[in-house]
Amino acid sequence: MCYRQTTTVLATSDVVDFLYTCDNHLTDPGFATPLASETPKPQISAEEIARVKKEYEEKQQAKKEKVKEKEKEKEKTDEDWKDEKALKPKVSTPSPSTPATPPAVPLPRFVLHRQIYQMRCDEHRKRRQAKQVREVAPKLPIAPRDKLQ
């Protein structure tokens, strides 16, 4: 806003619009006001994660056992199928492992003053209209340049 060098950026939740601003502007109530801090979501405990992983692995193991049983039945019924299976190499799927990332620190949230917000909306509207004019202008007919008789 004030053309000072800064690393602070205000952005919409879907990051359609962003605005570089200095820290002084963030403390100005005529520019932006901080939102009340939201209550943090309850953290999932390590025990719950371990329990869910164990249940998932048990389900995957049961699925693998069912597949093996079906393969045995197919091998018994058709010897040709058995020969084809022997030629194909078996591919083992590695177990998915997700690295534990530390929880991100929530960024402070601000609400722009309504006049500042309206100024930003007007600027975007003008850009959109100018783009539309540039697209439509070549399609319009040319005004006559001859003299009327």
PDB file of C-alpha atoms in Angstrom:
ATOM      1  CA  MET A   1       0.000   0.000   0.000  1.00  0.00           C
ATOM      2  CA  CYS A   2       2.669   2.479   0.974  1.00  0.00           C
ATOM      3  CA  TYR A   3       5.438   1.161  -1.328  1.00  0.00           C
ATOM      4  CA  ARG A   4       7.775   0.302   1.525  1.00  0.00           C
ATOM      5  CA  GLN A   5       9.807  -2.866   1.228  1.00  0.00           C
ATOM      6  CA  THR A   6       8.071  -5.614   3.160  1.00  0.00           C
ATOM      7  CA  THR A   7       7.650  -9.345   3.414  1.00  0.00           C
ATOM      8  CA  THR A   8       4.115  -9.183   4.797  1.00  0.00           C
ATOM      9  CA  VAL A   9       1.398 -10.253   2.377  1.00  0.00           C
ATOM     10  CA  LEU A  10      -2.340 -10.176   2.885  1.00  0.00           C
ATOM     11  CA  ALA A  11      -4.166 -12.685   0.671  1.00  0.00           C
ATOM     12  CA  THR A  12      -7.710 -13.905   0.289  1.00  0.00           C
ATOM     13  CA  SER A  13      -8.468 -17.417   1.485  1.00  0.00           C
ATOM     14  CA  ASP A  14      -8.477 -18.721  -2.103  1.00  0.00           C
ATOM     15  CA  VAL A  15      -5.433 -16.530  -3.009  1.00  0.00           C
ATOM     16  CA  VAL A  16      -7.210 -14.734  -5.852  1.00  0.00           C
ATOM     17  CA  ASP A  17      -6.080 -11.352  -4.597  1.00  0.00           C
ATOM     18  CA  PHE A  18      -3.030 -10.443  -2.542  1.00  0.00           C
ATOM     19  CA  LEU A  19      -1.651  -7.214  -1.166  1.00  0.00           C
ATOM     20  CA  TYR A  20       1.837  -6.384   0.132  1.00  0.00           C
ATOM     21  CA  THR A  21       1.641  -4.226   3.226  1.00  0.00           C
ATOM     22  CA  CYS A  22       3.964  -3.001   5.945  1.00  0.00           C
ATOM     23  CA  ASP A  23       3.553  -3.921   9.599  1.00  0.00           C
ATOM     24  CA  ASN A  24       2.519  -0.356  10.461  1.00  0.00           C
ATOM     25  CA  HIS A  25      -0.531  -0.650   8.231  1.00  0.00           C
ATOM     26  CA  LEU A  26      -1.541  -3.869  10.000  1.00  0.00           C
ATOM     27  CA  THR A  27      -1.702  -2.002  13.305  1.00  0.00           C
ATOM     28  CA  ASP A  28      -3.796   0.804  11.758  1.00  0.00           C
ATOM     29  CA  PRO A  29      -7.515   0.177  12.533  1.00  0.00           C
ATOM     30  CA  GLY A  30      -8.490   2.213   9.459  1.00  0.00           C
ATOM     31  CA  PHE A  31      -6.701  -0.286   7.223  1.00  0.00           C
ATOM     32  CA  ALA A  32      -7.142  -3.752   8.713  1.00  0.00           C
ATOM     33  CA  THR A  33      -8.288  -5.304  11.966  1.00  0.00           C
ATOM     34  CA  PRO A  34      -7.085  -8.655  13.279  1.00  0.00           C
ATOM     35  CA  LEU A  35      -9.658 -11.407  13.631  1.00  0.00           C
ATOM     36  CA  ALA A  36     -10.211 -12.974  17.012  1.00  0.00           C
ATOM     37  CA  SER A  37      -8.074 -16.076  17.370  1.00  0.00           C
ATOM     38  CA  GLU A  38     -10.001 -19.220  16.666  1.00  0.00           C
ATOM     39  CA  THR A  39      -9.886 -22.164  19.026  1.00  0.00           C
ATOM     40  CA  PRO A  40      -7.356 -24.687  17.791  1.00  0.00           C
ATOM     41  CA  LYS A  41      -8.652 -28.018  16.565  1.00  0.00           C
ATOM     42  CA  PRO A  42      -8.004 -30.930  18.904  1.00  0.00           C
ATOM     43  CA  GLN A  43      -4.780 -32.684  18.048  1.00  0.00           C
ATOM     44  CA  ILE A  44      -4.912 -36.352  17.115  1.00  0.00           C
ATOM     45  CA  SER A  45      -2.900 -38.389  19.566  1.00  0.00           C
ATOM     46  CA  ALA A  46      -0.158 -40.797  18.539  1.00  0.00           C
ATOM     47  CA  GLU A  47      -2.181 -43.671  20.012  1.00  0.00           C
ATOM     48  CA  GLU A  48      -5.101 -42.926  17.692  1.00  0.00           C
ATOM     49  CA  ILE A  49      -2.780 -42.777  14.701  1.00  0.00           C
ATOM     50  CA  ALA A  50      -1.193 -46.090  15.664  1.00  0.00           C
ATOM     51  CA  ARG A  51      -4.632 -47.675  16.149  1.00  0.00           C
ATOM     52  CA  VAL A  52      -5.860 -46.494  12.743  1.00  0.00           C
ATOM     53  CA  LYS A  53      -2.651 -47.697  11.067  1.00  0.00           C
ATOM     54  CA  LYS A  54      -3.037 -51.094  12.695  1.00  0.00           C
ATOM     55  CA  GLU A  55      -6.662 -51.391  11.541  1.00  0.00           C
ATOM     56  CA  TYR A  56      -5.669 -50.391   8.014  1.00  0.00           C
ATOM     57  CA  GLU A  57      -2.834 -52.930   7.908  1.00  0.00           C
ATOM     58  CA  GLU A  58      -5.184 -55.664   9.160  1.00  0.00           C
ATOM     59  CA  LYS A  59      -7.683 -54.836   6.413  1.00  0.00           C
ATOM     60  CA  GLN A  60      -4.937 -54.874   3.793  1.00  0.00           C
ATOM     61  CA  GLN A  61      -3.674 -58.206   5.104  1.00  0.00           C
ATOM     62  CA  ALA A  62      -7.198 -59.669   4.917  1.00  0.00           C
ATOM     63  CA  LYS A  63      -7.543 -58.431   1.329  1.00  0.00           C
ATOM     64  CA  LYS A  64      -4.211 -60.023   0.394  1.00  0.00           C
ATOM     65  CA  GLU A  65      -5.312 -63.317   1.927  1.00  0.00           C
ATOM     66  CA  LYS A  66      -8.563 -63.250  -0.059  1.00  0.00           C
ATOM     67  CA  VAL A  67      -6.625 -62.579  -3.248  1.00  0.00           C
ATOM     68  CA  LYS A  68      -4.287 -65.484  -2.501  1.00  0.00           C
ATOM     69  CA  GLU A  69      -7.254 -67.803  -1.908  1.00  0.00           C
ATOM     70  CA  LYS A  70      -8.826 -66.771  -5.209  1.00  0.00           C
ATOM     71  CA  GLU A  71      -5.526 -67.359  -6.996  1.00  0.00           C
ATOM     72  CA  LYS A  72      -5.273 -70.854  -5.537  1.00  0.00           C
ATOM     73  CA  GLU A  73      -8.793 -71.665  -6.742  1.00  0.00           C
ATOM     74  CA  LYS A  74      -7.998 -70.409 -10.226  1.00  0.00           C
ATOM     75  CA  GLU A  75      -4.774 -72.418 -10.348  1.00  0.00           C
ATOM     76  CA  LYS A  76      -6.629 -75.589  -9.454  1.00  0.00           C
ATOM     77  CA  THR A  77      -9.230 -75.109 -12.200  1.00  0.00           C
ATOM     78  CA  ASP A  78      -6.965 -74.119 -15.075  1.00  0.00           C
ATOM     79  CA  GLU A  79      -3.402 -75.365 -15.583  1.00  0.00           C
ATOM     80  CA  ASP A  80      -2.766 -72.909 -18.421  1.00  0.00           C
ATOM     81  CA  TRP A  81      -3.459 -70.049 -16.073  1.00  0.00           C
ATOM     82  CA  LYS A  82      -0.903 -71.533 -13.744  1.00  0.00           C
ATOM     83  CA  ASP A  83       1.799 -71.487 -16.428  1.00  0.00           C
ATOM     84  CA  GLU A  84       1.098 -67.832 -17.255  1.00  0.00           C
ATOM     85  CA  LYS A  85       1.265 -66.898 -13.568  1.00  0.00           C
ATOM     86  CA  ALA A  86       4.660 -68.574 -13.248  1.00  0.00           C
ATOM     87  CA  LEU A  87       6.049 -66.475 -16.106  1.00  0.00           C
ATOM     88  CA  LYS A  88       4.919 -63.150 -14.652  1.00  0.00           C
ATOM     89  CA  PRO A  89       7.069 -61.677 -11.854  1.00  0.00           C
ATOM     90  CA  LYS A  90       5.247 -60.785  -8.687  1.00  0.00           C
ATOM     91  CA  VAL A  91       5.431 -57.119  -7.693  1.00  0.00           C
ATOM     92  CA  SER A  92       5.222 -56.307  -4.022  1.00  0.00           C
ATOM     93  CA  THR A  93       3.658 -53.010  -3.053  1.00  0.00           C
ATOM     94  CA  PRO A  94       5.665 -51.052  -0.497  1.00  0.00           C
ATOM     95  CA  SER A  95       3.740 -49.997   2.557  1.00  0.00           C
ATOM     96  CA  PRO A  96       2.868 -46.301   2.447  1.00  0.00           C
ATOM     97  CA  SER A  97       4.826 -44.278   4.955  1.00  0.00           C
ATOM     98  CA  THR A  98       4.078 -40.651   5.582  1.00  0.00           C
ATOM     99  CA  PRO A  99       6.745 -38.576   7.290  1.00  0.00           C
ATOM    100  CA  ALA A 100       5.502 -36.810  10.373  1.00  0.00           C
ATOM    101  CA  THR A 101       5.434 -33.069   9.786  1.00  0.00           C
ATOM    102  CA  PRO A 102       5.208 -30.658  12.680  1.00  0.00           C
ATOM    103  CA  PRO A 103       1.894 -28.809  12.877  1.00  0.00           C
ATOM    104  CA  ALA A 104       2.035 -25.493  11.057  1.00  0.00           C
ATOM    105  CA  VAL A 105       1.780 -22.345  13.113  1.00  0.00           C
ATOM    106  CA  PRO A 106      -1.510 -20.634  12.267  1.00  0.00           C
ATOM    107  CA  LEU A 107      -0.986 -17.326  10.539  1.00  0.00           C
ATOM    108  CA  PRO A 108      -2.713 -14.232  11.904  1.00  0.00           C
ATOM    109  CA  ARG A 109      -5.880 -13.351  10.004  1.00  0.00           C
ATOM    110  CA  PHE A 110      -6.974  -9.801   9.212  1.00  0.00           C
ATOM    111  CA  VAL A 111     -10.088  -8.138   7.834  1.00  0.00           C
ATOM    112  CA  LEU A 112      -9.575  -5.154   5.544  1.00  0.00           C
ATOM    113  CA  HIS A 113     -11.484  -1.982   6.263  1.00  0.00           C
ATOM    114  CA  ARG A 114     -14.551  -1.849   4.006  1.00  0.00           C
ATOM    115  CA  GLN A 115     -13.318   1.191   2.054  1.00  0.00           C
ATOM    116  CA  ILE A 116      -9.948  -0.432   1.387  1.00  0.00           C
ATOM    117  CA  TYR A 117     -11.725  -3.621   0.356  1.00  0.00           C
ATOM    118  CA  GLN A 118     -14.065  -1.681  -1.958  1.00  0.00           C
ATOM    119  CA  MET A 119     -11.055   0.056  -3.510  1.00  0.00           C
ATOM    120  CA  ARG A 120      -9.515  -3.355  -4.266  1.00  0.00           C
ATOM    121  CA  CYS A 121     -12.798  -4.622  -5.755  1.00  0.00           C
ATOM    122  CA  ASP A 122     -13.088  -1.504  -7.944  1.00  0.00           C
ATOM    123  CA  GLU A 123      -9.534  -1.982  -9.170  1.00  0.00           C
ATOM    124  CA  HIS A 124     -10.255  -5.596 -10.140  1.00  0.00           C
ATOM    125  CA  ARG A 125     -13.512  -4.579 -11.840  1.00  0.00           C
ATOM    126  CA  LYS A 126     -11.713  -1.905 -13.885  1.00  0.00           C
ATOM    127  CA  ARG A 127      -9.056  -4.407 -14.966  1.00  0.00           C
ATOM    128  CA  ARG A 128     -11.735  -6.901 -15.987  1.00  0.00           C
ATOM    129  CA  GLN A 129     -13.649  -4.245 -17.954  1.00  0.00           C
ATOM    130  CA  ALA A 130     -10.483  -3.015 -19.698  1.00  0.00           C
ATOM    131  CA  LYS A 131      -9.672  -6.574 -20.736  1.00  0.00           C
ATOM    132  CA  GLN A 132     -13.195  -7.020 -22.075  1.00  0.00           C
ATOM    133  CA  VAL A 133     -12.925  -3.752 -24.064  1.00  0.00           C
ATOM    134  CA  ARG A 134      -9.621  -4.904 -25.610  1.00  0.00           C
ATOM    135  CA  GLU A 135     -11.234  -8.210 -26.636  1.00  0.00           C
ATOM    136  CA  VAL A 136     -14.424  -6.676 -28.079  1.00  0.00           C
ATOM    137  CA  ALA A 137     -12.941  -3.585 -29.810  1.00  0.00           C
ATOM    138  CA  PRO A 138     -11.501  -5.405 -32.868  1.00  0.00           C
ATOM    139  CA  LYS A 139     -14.879  -7.058 -33.496  1.00  0.00           C
ATOM    140  CA  LEU A 140     -16.788  -3.772 -33.751  1.00  0.00           C
ATOM    141  CA  PRO A 141     -17.362  -2.201 -37.186  1.00  0.00           C
ATOM    142  CA  ILE A 142     -15.333   0.802 -38.268  1.00  0.00           C
ATOM    143  CA  ALA A 143     -17.073   4.197 -38.408  1.00  0.00           C
ATOM    144  CA  PRO A 144     -17.562   5.593 -41.940  1.00  0.00           C
ATOM    145  CA  ARG A 145     -14.870   8.073 -42.994  1.00  0.00           C
ATOM    146  CA  ASP A 146     -16.388   9.355 -46.236  1.00  0.00           C
ATOM    147  CA  LYS A 147     -18.211  12.661 -46.438  1.00  0.00           C
ATOM    148  CA  LEU A 148     -21.964  12.564 -46.680  1.00  0.00           C
ATOM    149  CA  GLN A 149     -23.349  13.858 -49.964  1.00  0.00           C
TER     150      GLN A 149
END
